[in-house]
CSV table of C-alpha atoms and ligand atoms in Angstrom, one decimal:
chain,number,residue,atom,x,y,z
A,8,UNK,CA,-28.2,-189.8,-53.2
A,9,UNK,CA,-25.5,-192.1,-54.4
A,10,UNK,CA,-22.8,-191.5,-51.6
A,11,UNK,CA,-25.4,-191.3,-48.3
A,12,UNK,CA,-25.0,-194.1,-46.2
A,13,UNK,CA,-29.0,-193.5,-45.0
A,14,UNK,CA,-29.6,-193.4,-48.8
A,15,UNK,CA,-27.6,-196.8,-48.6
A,16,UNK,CA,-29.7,-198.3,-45.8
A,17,UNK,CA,-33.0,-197.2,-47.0
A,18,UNK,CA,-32.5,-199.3,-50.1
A,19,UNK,CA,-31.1,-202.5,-48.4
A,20,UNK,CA,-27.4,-201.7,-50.1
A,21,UNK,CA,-26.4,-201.8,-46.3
A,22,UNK,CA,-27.4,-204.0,-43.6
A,23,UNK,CA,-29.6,-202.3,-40.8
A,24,UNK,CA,-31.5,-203.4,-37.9
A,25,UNK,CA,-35.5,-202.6,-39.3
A,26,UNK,CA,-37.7,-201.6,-36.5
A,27,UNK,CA,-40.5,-199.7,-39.0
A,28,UNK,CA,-40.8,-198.9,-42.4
A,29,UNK,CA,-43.6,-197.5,-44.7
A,30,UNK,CA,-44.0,-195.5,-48.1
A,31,UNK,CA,-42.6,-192.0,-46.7
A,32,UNK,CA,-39.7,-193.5,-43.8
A,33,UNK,CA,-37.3,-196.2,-42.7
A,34,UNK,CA,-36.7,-196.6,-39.1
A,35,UNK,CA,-33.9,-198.3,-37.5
A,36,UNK,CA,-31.1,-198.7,-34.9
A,37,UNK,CA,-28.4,-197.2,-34.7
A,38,UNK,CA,-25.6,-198.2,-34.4
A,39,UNK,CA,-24.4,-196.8,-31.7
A,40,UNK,CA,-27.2,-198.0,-29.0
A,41,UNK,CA,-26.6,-195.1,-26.6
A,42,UNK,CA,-28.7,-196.6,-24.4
A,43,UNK,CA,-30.6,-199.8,-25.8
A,44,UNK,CA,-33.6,-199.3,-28.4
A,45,UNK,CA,-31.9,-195.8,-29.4
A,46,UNK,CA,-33.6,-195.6,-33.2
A,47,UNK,CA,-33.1,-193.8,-35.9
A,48,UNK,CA,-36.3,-192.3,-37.7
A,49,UNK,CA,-35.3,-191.0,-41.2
A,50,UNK,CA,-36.9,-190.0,-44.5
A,51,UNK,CA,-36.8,-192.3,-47.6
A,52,UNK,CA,-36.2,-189.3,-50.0
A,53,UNK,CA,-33.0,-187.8,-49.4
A,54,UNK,CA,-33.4,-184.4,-47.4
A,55,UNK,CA,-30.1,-183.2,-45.9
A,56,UNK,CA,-31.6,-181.4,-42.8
A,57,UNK,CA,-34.2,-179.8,-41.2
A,58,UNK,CA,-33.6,-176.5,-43.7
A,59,UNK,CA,-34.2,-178.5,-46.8
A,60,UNK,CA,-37.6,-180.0,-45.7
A,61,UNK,CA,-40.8,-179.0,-47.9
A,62,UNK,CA,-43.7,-178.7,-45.6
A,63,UNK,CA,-45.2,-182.3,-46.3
A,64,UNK,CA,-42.5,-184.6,-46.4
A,65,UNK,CA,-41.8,-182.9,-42.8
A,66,UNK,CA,-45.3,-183.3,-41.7
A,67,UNK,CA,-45.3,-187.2,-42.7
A,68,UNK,CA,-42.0,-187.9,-41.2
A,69,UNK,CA,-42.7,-186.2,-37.8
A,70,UNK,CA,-46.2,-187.6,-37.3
A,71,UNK,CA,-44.0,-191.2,-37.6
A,72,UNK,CA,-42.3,-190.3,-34.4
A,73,UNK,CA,-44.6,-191.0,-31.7
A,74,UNK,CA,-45.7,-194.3,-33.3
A,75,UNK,CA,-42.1,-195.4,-33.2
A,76,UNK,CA,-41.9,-193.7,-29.7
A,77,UNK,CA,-45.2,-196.1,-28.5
A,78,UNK,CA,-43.3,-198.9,-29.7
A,79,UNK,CA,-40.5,-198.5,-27.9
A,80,UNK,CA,-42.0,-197.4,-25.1
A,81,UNK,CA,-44.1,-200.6,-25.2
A,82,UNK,CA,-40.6,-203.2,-26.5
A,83,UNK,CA,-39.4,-201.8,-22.9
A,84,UNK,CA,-41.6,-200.6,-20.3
A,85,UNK,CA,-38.9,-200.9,-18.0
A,86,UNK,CA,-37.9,-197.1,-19.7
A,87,UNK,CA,-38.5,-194.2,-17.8
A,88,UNK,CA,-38.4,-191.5,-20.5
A,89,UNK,CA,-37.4,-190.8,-24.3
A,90,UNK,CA,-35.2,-187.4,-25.7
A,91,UNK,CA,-35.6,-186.7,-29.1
A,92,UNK,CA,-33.3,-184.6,-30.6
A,93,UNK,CA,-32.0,-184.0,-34.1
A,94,UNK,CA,-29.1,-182.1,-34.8
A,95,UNK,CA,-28.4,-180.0,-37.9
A,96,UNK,CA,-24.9,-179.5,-39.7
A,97,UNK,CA,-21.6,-180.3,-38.1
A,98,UNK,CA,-21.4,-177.5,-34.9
A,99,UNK,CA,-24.6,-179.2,-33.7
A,100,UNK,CA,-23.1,-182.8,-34.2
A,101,UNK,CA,-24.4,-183.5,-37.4
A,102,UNK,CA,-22.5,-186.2,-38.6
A,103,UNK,CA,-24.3,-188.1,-41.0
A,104,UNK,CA,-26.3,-185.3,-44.0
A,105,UNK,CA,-29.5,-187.2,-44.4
A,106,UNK,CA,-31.9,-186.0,-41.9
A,107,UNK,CA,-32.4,-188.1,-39.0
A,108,UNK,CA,-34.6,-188.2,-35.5
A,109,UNK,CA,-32.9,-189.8,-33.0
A,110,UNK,CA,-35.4,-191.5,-30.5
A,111,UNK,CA,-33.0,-192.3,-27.4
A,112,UNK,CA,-34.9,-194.3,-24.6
A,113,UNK,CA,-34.1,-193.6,-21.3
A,114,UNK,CA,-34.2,-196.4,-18.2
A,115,UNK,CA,-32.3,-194.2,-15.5
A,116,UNK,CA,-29.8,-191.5,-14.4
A,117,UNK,CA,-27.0,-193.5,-15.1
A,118,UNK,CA,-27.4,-193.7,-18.7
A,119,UNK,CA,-24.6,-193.4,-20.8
A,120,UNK,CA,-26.2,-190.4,-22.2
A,121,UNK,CA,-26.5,-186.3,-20.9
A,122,UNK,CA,-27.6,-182.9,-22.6
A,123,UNK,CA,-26.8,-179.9,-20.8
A,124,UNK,CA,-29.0,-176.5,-21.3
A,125,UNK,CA,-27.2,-173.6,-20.0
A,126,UNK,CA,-29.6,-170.7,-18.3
A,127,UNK,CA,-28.2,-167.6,-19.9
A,128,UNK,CA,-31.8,-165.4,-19.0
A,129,UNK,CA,-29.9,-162.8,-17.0
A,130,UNK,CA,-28.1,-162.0,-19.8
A,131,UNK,CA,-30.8,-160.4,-22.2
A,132,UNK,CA,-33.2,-157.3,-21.2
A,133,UNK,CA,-37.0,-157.6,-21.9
A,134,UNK,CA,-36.2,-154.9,-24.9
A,135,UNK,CA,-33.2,-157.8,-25.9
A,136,UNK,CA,-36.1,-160.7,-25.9
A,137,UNK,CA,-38.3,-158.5,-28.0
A,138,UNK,CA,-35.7,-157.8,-30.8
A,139,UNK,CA,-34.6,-161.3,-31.1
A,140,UNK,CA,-38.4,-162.5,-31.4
A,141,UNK,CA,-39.1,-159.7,-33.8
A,142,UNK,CA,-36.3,-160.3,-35.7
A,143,UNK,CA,-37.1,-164.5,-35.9
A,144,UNK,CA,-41.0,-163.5,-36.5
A,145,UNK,CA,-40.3,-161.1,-39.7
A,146,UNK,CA,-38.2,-164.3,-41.5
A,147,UNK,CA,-41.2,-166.9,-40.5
A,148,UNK,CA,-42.3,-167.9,-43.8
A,149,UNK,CA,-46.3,-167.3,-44.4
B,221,5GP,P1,-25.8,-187.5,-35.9
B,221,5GP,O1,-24.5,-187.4,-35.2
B,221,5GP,O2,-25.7,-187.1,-37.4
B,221,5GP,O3,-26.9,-186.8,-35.2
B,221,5GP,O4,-26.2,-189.0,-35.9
B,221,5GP,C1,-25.8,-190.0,-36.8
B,221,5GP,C2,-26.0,-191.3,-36.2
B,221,5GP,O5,-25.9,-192.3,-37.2
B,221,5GP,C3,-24.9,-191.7,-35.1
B,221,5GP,O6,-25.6,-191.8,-33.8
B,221,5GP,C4,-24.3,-193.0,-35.6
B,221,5GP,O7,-24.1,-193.9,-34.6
B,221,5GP,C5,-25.3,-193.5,-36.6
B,221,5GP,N1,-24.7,-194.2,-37.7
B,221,5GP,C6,-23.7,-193.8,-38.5
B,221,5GP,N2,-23.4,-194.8,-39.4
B,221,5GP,C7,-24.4,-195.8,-39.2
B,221,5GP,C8,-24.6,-197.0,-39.8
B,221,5GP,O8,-23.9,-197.4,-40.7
B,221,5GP,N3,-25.6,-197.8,-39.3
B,221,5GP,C9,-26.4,-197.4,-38.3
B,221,5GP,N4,-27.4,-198.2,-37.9
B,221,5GP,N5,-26.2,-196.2,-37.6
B,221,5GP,C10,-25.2,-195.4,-38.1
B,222,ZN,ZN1,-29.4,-189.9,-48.1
């Protein structure tokens, strides 16, 4: 895609820090360094998010992320845990639309870093859970 900037880094037409790259995916840091090592795992071919996927350019690109996360883990085994987390279109703070895994490292509770999961269980009946799975499970494609 001519106006991505992963497009951009993929093919060398912007300067990246390389940590892994092979046939299917380009891995690098970003930019950002959340907390230090935080990589960026991303498809070659354009894909804009997790929706546009086909089934095997997904499988190759997510069996890539715990060989990056080995190597991180092993480039600092001072780091007590990893988050992995990839967000999709702009409420869930997509920002850049060329589908990425973050791999975040963690070292401690004062990283610069937090995720909050609200508990909203006592809000839904059993009959409630049901629906919404039932409704999910009809759309799942076979
Ligand atoms: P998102 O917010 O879409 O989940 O993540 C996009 C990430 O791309 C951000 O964490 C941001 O720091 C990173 N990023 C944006 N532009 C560049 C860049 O030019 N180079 C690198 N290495 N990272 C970038
Ligand atoms: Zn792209």
């Amino acid at each position: 895609m001519t106006d991505c900037i992963f497009c951009k880094i993929v093919d060398q037409e912007i300067p990246s820090y390389k940590v892994y790259e092979d046939d299917k995916v380009y891995a690098f840091l970003d930019i950002t360094q959340v907390t230090k090592g935080h990589t960026l795992l991303v498809p070659k071919e354009h894909v804009t998010d997790i929706f546009e996927y086909e089934p095997t350019l997904a499988g190759e690109v997510f069996a890539r992320v715990p060989k990056v996360a080995r190597a991180i883990e092993k480039a600092f085994p001072e780091m007590q845990g990893l988050n992995i987390i990839n967000n999709n279109k702009e409420l869930a703070y997509q920002s850049v639309f060329h589908s990425h895994i973050h791999l975040i490292p963690r070292y401690g509770k004062s990283d610069d870093f937090s995720i909050h999961f609200g508990n909203n269980q006592a809000m839904y009946s059993s009959e409630e859970m049901q629906e919404i799975a039932k409704k999910i499970k009809r759309q799942v494609e076979k």
